[in-house]
mmCIF file of N, CA and C in Angstrom:
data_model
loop_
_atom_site.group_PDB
_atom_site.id
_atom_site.type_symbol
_atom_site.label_atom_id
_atom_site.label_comp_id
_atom_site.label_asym_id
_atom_site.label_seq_id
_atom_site.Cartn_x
_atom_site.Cartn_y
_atom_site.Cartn_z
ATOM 1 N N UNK A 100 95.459 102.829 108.003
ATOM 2 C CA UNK A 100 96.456 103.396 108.885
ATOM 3 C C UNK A 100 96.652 102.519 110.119
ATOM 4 N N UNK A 101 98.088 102.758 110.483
ATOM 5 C CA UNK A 101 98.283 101.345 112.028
ATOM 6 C C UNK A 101 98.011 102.700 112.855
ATOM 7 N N UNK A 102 97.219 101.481 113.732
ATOM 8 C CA UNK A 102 96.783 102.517 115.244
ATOM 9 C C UNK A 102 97.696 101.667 116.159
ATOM 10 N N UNK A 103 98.751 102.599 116.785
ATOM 11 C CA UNK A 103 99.702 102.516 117.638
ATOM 12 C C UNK A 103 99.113 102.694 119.333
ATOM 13 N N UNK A 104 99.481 101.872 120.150
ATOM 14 C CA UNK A 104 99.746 102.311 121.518
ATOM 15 C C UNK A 104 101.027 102.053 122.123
ATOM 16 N N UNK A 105 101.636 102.852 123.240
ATOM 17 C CA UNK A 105 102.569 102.474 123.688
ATOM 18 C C UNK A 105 102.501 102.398 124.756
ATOM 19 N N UNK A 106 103.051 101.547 125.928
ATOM 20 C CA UNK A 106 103.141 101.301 127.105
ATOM 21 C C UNK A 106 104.310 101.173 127.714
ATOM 22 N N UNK A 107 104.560 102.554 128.741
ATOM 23 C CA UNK A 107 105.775 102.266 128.989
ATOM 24 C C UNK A 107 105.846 103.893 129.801
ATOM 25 N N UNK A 108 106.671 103.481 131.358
ATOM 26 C CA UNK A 108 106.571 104.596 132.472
ATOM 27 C C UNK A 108 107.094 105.505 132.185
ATOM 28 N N UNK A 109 108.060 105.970 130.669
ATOM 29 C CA UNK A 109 109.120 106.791 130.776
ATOM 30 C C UNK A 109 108.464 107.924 130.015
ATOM 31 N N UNK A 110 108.499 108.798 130.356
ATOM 32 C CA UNK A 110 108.347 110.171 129.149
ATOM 33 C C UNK A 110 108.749 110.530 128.563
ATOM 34 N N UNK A 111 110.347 110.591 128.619
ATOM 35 C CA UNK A 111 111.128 110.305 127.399
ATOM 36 C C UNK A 111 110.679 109.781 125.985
ATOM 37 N N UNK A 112 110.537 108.435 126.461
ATOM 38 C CA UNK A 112 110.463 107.106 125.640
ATOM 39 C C UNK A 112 109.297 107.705 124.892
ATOM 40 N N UNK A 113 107.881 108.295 125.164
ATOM 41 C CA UNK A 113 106.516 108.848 124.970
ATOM 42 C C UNK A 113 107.206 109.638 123.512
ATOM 43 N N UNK A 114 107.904 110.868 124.608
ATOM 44 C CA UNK A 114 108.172 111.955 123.558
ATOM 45 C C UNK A 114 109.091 111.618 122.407
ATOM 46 N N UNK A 115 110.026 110.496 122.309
ATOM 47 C CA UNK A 115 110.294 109.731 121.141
ATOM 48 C C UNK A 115 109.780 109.576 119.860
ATOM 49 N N UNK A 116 108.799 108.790 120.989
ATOM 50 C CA UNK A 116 107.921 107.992 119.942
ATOM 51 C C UNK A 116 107.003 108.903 118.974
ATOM 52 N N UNK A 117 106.283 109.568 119.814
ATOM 53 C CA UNK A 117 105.698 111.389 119.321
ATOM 54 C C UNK A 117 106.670 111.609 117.997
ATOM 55 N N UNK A 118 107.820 112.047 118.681
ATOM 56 C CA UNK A 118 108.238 112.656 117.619
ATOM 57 C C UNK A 118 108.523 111.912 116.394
ATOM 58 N N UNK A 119 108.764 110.411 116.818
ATOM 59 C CA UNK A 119 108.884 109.433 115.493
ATOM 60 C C UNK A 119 107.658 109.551 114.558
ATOM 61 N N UNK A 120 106.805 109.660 115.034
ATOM 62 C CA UNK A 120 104.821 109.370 114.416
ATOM 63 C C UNK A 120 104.547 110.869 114.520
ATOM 64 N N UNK A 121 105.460 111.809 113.819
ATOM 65 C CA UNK A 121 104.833 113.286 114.227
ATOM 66 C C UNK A 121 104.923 113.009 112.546
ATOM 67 N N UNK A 122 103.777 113.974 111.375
ATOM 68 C CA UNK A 122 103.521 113.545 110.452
ATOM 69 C C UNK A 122 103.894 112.493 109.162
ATOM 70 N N UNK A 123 103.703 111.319 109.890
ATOM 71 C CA UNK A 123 104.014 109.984 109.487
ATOM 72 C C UNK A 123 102.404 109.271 109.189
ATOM 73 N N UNK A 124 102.737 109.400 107.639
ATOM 74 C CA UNK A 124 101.632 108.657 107.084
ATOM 75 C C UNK A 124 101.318 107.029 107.435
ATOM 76 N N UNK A 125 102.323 106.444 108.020
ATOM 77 C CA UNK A 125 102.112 105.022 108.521
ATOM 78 C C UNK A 125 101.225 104.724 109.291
ATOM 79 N N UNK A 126 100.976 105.843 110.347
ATOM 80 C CA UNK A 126 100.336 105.881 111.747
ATOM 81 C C UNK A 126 99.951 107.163 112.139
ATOM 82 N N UNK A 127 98.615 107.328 112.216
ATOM 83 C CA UNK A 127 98.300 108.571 112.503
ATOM 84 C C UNK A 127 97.210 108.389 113.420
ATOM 85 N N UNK A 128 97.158 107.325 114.279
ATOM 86 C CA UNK A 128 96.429 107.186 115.869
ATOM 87 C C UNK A 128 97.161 106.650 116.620
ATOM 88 N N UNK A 129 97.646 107.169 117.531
ATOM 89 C CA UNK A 129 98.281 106.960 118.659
ATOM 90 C C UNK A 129 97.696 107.109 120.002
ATOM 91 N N UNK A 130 98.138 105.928 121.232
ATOM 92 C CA UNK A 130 97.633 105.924 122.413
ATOM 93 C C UNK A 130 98.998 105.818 123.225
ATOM 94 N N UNK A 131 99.576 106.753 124.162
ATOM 95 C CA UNK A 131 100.388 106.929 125.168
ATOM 96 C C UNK A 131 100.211 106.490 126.620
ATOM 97 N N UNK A 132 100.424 105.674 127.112
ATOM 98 C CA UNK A 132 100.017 105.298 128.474
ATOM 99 C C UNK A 132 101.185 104.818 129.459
ATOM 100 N N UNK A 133 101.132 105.286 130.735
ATOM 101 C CA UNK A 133 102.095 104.406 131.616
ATOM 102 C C UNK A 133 101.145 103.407 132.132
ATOM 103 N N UNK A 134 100.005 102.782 132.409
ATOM 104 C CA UNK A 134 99.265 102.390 132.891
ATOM 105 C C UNK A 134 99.068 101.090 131.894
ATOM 106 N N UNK A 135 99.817 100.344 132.142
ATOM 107 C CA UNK A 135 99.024 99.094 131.052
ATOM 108 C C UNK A 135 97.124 98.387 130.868
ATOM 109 N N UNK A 136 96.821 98.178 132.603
ATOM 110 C CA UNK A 136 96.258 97.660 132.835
ATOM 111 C C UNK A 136 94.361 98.381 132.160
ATOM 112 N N UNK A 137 95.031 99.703 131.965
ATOM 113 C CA UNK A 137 93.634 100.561 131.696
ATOM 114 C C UNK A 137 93.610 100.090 129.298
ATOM 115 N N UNK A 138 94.746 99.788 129.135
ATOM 116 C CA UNK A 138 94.778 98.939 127.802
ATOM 117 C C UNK A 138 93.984 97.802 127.555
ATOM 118 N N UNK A 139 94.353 96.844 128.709
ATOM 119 C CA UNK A 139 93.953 95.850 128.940
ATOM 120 C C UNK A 139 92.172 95.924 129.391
ATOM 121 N N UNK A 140 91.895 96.245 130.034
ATOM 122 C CA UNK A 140 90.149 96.782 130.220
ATOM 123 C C UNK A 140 89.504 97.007 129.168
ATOM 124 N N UNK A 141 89.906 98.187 128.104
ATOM 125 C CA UNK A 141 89.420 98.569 127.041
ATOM 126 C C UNK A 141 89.535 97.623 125.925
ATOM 127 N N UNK A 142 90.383 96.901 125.957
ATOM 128 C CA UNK A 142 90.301 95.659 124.903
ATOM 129 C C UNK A 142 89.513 95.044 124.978
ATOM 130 N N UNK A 143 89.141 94.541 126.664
ATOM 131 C CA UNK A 143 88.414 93.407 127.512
ATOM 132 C C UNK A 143 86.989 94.015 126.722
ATOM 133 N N UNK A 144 86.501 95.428 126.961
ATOM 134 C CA UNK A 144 85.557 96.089 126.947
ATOM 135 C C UNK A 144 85.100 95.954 125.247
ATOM 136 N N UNK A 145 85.884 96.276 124.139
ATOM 137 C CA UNK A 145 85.752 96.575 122.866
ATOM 138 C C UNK A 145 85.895 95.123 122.027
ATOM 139 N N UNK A 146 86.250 94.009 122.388
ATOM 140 C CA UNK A 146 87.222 92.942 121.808
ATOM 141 C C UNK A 146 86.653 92.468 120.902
ATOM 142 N N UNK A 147 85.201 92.748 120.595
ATOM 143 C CA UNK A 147 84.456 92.266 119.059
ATOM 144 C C UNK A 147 84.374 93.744 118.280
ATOM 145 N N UNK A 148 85.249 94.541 118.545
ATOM 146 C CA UNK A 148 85.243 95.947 117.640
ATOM 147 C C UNK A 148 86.275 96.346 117.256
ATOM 148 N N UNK A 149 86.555 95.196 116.133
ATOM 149 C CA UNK A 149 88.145 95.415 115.834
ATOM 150 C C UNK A 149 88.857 97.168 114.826
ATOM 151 N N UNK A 150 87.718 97.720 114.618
ATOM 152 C CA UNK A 150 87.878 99.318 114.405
ATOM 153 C C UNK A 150 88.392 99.602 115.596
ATOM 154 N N UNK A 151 87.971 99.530 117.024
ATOM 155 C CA UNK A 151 88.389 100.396 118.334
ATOM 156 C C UNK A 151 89.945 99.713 118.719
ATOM 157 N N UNK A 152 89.766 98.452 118.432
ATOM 158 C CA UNK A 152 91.591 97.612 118.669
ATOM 159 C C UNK A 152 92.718 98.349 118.011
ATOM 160 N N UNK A 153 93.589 98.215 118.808
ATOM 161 C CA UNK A 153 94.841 98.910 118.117
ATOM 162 C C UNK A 153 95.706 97.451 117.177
ATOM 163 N N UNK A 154 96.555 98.131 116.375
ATOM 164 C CA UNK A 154 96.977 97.447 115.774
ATOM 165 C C UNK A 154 98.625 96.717 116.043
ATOM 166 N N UNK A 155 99.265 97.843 116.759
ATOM 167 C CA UNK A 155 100.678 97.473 117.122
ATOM 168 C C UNK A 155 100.110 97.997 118.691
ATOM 169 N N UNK A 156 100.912 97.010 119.676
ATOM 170 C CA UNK A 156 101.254 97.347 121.075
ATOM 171 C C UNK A 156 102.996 97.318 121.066
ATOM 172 N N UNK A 157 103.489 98.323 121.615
ATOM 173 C CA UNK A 157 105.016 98.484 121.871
ATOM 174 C C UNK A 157 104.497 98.496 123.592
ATOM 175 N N UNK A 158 105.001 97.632 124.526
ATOM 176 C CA UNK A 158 105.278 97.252 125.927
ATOM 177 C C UNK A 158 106.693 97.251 126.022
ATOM 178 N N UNK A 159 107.101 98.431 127.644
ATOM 179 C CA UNK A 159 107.764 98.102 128.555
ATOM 180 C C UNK A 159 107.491 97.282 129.150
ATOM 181 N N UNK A 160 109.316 96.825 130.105
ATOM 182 C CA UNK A 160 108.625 95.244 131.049
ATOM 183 C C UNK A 160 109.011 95.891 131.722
ATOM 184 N N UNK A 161 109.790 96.452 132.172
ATOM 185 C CA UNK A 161 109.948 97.245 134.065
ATOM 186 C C UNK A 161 109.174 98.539 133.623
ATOM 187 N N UNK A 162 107.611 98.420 135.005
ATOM 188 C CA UNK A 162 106.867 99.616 134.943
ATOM 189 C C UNK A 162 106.604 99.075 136.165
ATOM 190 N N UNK A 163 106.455 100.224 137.450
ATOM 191 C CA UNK A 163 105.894 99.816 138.130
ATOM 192 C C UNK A 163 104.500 99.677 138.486
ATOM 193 N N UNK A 164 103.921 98.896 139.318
ATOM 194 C CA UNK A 164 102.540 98.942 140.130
ATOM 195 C C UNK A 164 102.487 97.766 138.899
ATOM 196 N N UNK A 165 101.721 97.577 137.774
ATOM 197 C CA UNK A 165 101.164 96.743 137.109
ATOM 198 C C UNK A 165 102.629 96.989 135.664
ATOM 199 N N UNK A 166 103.309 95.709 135.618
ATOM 200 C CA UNK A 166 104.554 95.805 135.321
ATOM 201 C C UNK A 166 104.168 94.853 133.575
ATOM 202 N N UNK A 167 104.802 95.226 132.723
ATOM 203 C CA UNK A 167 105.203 94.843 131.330
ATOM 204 C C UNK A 167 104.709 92.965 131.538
ATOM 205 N N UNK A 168 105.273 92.627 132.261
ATOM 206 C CA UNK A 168 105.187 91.038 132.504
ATOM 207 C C UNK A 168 103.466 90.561 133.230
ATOM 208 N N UNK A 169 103.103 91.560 133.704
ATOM 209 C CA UNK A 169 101.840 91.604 134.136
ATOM 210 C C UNK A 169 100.590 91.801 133.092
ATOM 211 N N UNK A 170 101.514 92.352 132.069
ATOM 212 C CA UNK A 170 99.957 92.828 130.579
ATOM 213 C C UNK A 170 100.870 91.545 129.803
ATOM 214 N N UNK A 171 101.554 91.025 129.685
ATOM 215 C CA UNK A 171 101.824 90.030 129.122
ATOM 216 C C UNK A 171 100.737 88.490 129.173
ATOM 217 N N UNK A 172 100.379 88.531 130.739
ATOM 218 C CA UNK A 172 100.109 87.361 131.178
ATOM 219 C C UNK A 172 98.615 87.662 130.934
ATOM 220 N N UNK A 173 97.946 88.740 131.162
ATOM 221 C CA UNK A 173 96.909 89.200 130.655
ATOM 222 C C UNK A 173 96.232 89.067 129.255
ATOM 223 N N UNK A 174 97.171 89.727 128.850
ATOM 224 C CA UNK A 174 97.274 90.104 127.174
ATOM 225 C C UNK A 174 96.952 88.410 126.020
ATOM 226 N N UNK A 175 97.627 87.136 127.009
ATOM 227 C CA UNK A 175 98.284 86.246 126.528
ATOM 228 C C UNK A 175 96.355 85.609 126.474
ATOM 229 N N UNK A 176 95.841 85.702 127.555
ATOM 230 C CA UNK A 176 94.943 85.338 127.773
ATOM 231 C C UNK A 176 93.710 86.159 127.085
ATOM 232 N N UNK A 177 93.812 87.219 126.779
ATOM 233 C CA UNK A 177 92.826 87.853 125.947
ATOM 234 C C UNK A 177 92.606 87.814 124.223
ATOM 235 N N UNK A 178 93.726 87.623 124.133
ATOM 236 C CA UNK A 178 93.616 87.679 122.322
ATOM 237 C C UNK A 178 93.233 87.062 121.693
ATOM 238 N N UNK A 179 92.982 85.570 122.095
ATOM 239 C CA UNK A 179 92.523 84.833 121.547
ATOM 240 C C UNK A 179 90.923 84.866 121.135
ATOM 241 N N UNK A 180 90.334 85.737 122.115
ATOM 242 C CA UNK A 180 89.207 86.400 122.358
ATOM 243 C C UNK A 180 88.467 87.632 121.402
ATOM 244 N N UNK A 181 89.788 88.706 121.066
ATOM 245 C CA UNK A 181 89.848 89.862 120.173
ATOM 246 C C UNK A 181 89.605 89.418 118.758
ATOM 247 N N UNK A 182 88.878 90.311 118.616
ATOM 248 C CA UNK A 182 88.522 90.035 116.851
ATOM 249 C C UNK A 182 89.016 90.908 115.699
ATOM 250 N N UNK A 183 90.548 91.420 116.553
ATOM 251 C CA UNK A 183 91.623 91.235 115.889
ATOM 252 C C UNK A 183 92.984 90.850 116.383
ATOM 253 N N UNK A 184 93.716 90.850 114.818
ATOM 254 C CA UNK A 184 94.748 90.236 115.634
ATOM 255 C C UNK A 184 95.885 91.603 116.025
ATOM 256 N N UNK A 185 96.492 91.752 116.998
ATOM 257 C CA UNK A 185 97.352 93.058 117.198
ATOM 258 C C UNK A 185 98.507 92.246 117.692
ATOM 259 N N UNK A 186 99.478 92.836 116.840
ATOM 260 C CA UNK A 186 100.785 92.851 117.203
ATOM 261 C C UNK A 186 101.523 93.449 118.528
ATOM 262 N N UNK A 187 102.107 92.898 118.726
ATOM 263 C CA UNK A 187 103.090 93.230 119.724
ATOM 264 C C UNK A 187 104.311 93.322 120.126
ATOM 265 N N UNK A 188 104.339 93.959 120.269
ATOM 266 C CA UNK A 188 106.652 94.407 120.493
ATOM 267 C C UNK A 188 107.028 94.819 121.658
ATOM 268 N N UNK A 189 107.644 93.762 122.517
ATOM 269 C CA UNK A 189 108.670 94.357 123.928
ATOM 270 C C UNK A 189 109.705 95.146 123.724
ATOM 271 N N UNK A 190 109.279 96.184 123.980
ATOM 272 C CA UNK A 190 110.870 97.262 123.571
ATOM 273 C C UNK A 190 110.997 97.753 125.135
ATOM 274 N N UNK A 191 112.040 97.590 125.018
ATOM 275 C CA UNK A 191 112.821 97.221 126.364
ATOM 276 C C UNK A 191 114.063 97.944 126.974
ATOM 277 N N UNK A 192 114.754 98.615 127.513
ATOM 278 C CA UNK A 192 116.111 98.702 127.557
ATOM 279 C C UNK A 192 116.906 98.074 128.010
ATOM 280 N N UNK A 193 116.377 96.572 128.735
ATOM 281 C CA UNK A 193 116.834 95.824 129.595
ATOM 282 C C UNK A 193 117.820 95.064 128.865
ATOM 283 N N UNK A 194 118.626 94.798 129.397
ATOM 284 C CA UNK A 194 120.081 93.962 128.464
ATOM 285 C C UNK A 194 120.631 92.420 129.274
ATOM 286 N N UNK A 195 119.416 92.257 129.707
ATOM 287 C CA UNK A 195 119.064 90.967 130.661
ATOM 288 C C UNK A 195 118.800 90.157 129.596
ATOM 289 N N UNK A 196 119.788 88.671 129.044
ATOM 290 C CA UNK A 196 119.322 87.984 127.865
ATOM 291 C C UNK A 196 118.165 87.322 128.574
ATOM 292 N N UNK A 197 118.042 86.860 130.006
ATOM 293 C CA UNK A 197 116.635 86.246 130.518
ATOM 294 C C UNK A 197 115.286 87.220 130.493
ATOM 295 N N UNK A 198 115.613 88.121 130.209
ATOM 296 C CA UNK A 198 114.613 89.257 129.544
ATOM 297 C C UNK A 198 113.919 88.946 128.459
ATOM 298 N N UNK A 199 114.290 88.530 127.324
ATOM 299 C CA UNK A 199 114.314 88.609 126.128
ATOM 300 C C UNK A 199 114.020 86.951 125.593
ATOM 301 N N UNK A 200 114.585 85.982 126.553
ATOM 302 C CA UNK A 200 114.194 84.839 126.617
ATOM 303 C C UNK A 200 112.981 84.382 127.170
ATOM 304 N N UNK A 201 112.777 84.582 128.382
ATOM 305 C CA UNK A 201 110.990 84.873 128.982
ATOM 306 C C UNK A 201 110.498 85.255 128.362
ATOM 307 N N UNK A 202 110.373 86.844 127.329
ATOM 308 C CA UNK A 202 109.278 87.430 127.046
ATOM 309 C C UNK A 202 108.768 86.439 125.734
ATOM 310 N N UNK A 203 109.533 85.873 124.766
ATOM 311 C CA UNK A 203 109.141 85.073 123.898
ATOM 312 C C UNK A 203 109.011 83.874 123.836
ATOM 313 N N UNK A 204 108.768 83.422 125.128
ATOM 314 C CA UNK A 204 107.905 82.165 125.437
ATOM 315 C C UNK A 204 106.318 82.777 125.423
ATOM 316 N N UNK A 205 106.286 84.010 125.246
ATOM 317 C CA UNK A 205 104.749 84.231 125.408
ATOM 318 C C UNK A 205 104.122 83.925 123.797
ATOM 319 N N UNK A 206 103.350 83.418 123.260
ATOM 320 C CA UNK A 206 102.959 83.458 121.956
ATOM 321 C C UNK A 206 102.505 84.848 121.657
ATOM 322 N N UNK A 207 101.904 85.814 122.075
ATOM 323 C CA UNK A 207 101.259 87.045 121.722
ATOM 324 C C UNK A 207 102.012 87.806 121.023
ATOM 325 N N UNK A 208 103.620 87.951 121.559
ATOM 326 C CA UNK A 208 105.061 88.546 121.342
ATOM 327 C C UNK A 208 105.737 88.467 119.917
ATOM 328 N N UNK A 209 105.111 89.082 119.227
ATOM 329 C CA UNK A 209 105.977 89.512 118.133
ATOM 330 C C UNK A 209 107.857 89.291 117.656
ATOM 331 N N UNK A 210 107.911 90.439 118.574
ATOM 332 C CA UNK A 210 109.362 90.335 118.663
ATOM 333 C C UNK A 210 109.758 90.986 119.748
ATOM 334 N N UNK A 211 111.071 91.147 120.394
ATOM 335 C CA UNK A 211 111.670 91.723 121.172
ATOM 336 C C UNK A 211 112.690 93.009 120.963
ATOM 337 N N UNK A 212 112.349 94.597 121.228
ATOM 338 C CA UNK A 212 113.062 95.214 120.781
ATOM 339 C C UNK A 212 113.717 95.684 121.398
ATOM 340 N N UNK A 213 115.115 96.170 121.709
ATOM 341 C CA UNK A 213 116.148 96.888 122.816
ATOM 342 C C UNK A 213 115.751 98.166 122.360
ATOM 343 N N UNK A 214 115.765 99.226 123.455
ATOM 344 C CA UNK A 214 115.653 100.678 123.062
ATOM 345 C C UNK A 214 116.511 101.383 122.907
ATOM 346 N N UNK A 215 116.770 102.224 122.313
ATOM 347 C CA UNK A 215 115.555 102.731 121.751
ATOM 348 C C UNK A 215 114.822 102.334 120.291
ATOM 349 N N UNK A 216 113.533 102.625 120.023
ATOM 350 C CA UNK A 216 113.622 101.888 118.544
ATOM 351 C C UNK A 216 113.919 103.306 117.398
ATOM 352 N N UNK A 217 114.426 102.421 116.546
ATOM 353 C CA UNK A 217 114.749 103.384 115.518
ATOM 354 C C UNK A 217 113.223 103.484 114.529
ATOM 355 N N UNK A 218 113.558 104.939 113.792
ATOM 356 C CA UNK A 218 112.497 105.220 113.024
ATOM 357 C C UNK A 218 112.077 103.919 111.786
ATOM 358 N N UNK A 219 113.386 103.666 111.603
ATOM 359 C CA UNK A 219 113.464 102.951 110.478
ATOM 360 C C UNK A 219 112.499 101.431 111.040
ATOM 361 N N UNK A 220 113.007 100.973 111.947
ATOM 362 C CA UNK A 220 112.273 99.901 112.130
ATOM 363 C C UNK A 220 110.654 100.462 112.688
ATOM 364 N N UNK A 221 110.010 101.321 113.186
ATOM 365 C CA UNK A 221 108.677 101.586 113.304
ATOM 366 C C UNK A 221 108.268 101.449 112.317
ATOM 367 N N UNK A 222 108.842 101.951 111.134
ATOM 368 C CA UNK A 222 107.947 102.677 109.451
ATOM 369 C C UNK A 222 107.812 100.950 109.124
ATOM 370 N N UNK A 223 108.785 100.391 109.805
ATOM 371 C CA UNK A 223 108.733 98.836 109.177
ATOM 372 C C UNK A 223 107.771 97.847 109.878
ATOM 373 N N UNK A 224 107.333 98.140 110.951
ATOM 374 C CA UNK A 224 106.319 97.755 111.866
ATOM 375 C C UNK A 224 105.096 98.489 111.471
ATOM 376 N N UNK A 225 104.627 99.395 111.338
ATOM 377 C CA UNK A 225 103.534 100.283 111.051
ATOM 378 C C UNK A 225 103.374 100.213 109.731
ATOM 379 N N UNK A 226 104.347 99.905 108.685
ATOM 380 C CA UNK A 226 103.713 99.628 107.114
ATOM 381 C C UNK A 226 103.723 98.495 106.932
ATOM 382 N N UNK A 227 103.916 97.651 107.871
ATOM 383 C CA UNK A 227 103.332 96.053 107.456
ATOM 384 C C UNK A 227 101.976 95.741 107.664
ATOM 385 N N UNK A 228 101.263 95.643 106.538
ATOM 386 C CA UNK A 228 100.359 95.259 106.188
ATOM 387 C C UNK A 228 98.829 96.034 106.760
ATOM 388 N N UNK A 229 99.454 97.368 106.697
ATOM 389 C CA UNK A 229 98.402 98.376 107.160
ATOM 390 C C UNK A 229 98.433 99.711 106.064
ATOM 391 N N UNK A 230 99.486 100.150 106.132
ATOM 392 C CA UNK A 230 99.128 101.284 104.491
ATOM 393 C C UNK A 230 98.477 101.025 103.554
#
């Protein structure tokens, strides 16, 4: 099963996602956070326990206090470290093409998604190579 977290200030966006992964055999662990940086710790903390690693990260980049671009630069620097590998997806609502151009200069970055994401593309993120 993909173990999901999401990062991102909106509650909306949370209760989405909820309801996208509400009995969905793809993913049935989920982590909700506005707080990136407490992600980032627990990775720091677990990073040879690739059972406790999540498997997909979905990041906002505008959050305040410790911002999307801030677990990026973090993130970029930790994985190499993790003893697994976790995906990652900027889902974004930002319609800034320098948005979308920055974020995938990062190697960690998967892909870049505009929000909202559709179900269809999660089931397609979460059944790759985890069911």
């Amino acid at each position: 099963m993909c173990k999901v977290v999401l990062i991102d200030d909106n509650p909306i966006d949370h209760y989405i996602m909820r309801t996208m992964l509400y009995n969905n055999d793809l993913c049935q662990q989920a982590t909700y956070t506005f707080d990136g940086s407490m992600i980032i710790e627990y990775m720091e903390e677990h990073q040879s326990e690739s059972n406790r690693l999540p498997d997909v990260i979905f990041l906002d980049l505008t959050m305040p206090d410790f911002s999307g671009w801030d677990f990026l630069e973090k993130f970029e620097r930790l994985k190499n470290h993790l003893k697994k590998n976790i995906e990652l997806y900027v889902m974004t609502s930002s319609v800034r093409e320098s948005d979308k151009e920055r974020s995938i200069k990062y190697a960690c970055v998967n892909s870049f998604i505009s929000k909202p994401l559709s179900k269809q593309m999660l089931n397609s993120i979460c059944g790759h190579g985890y069911a």
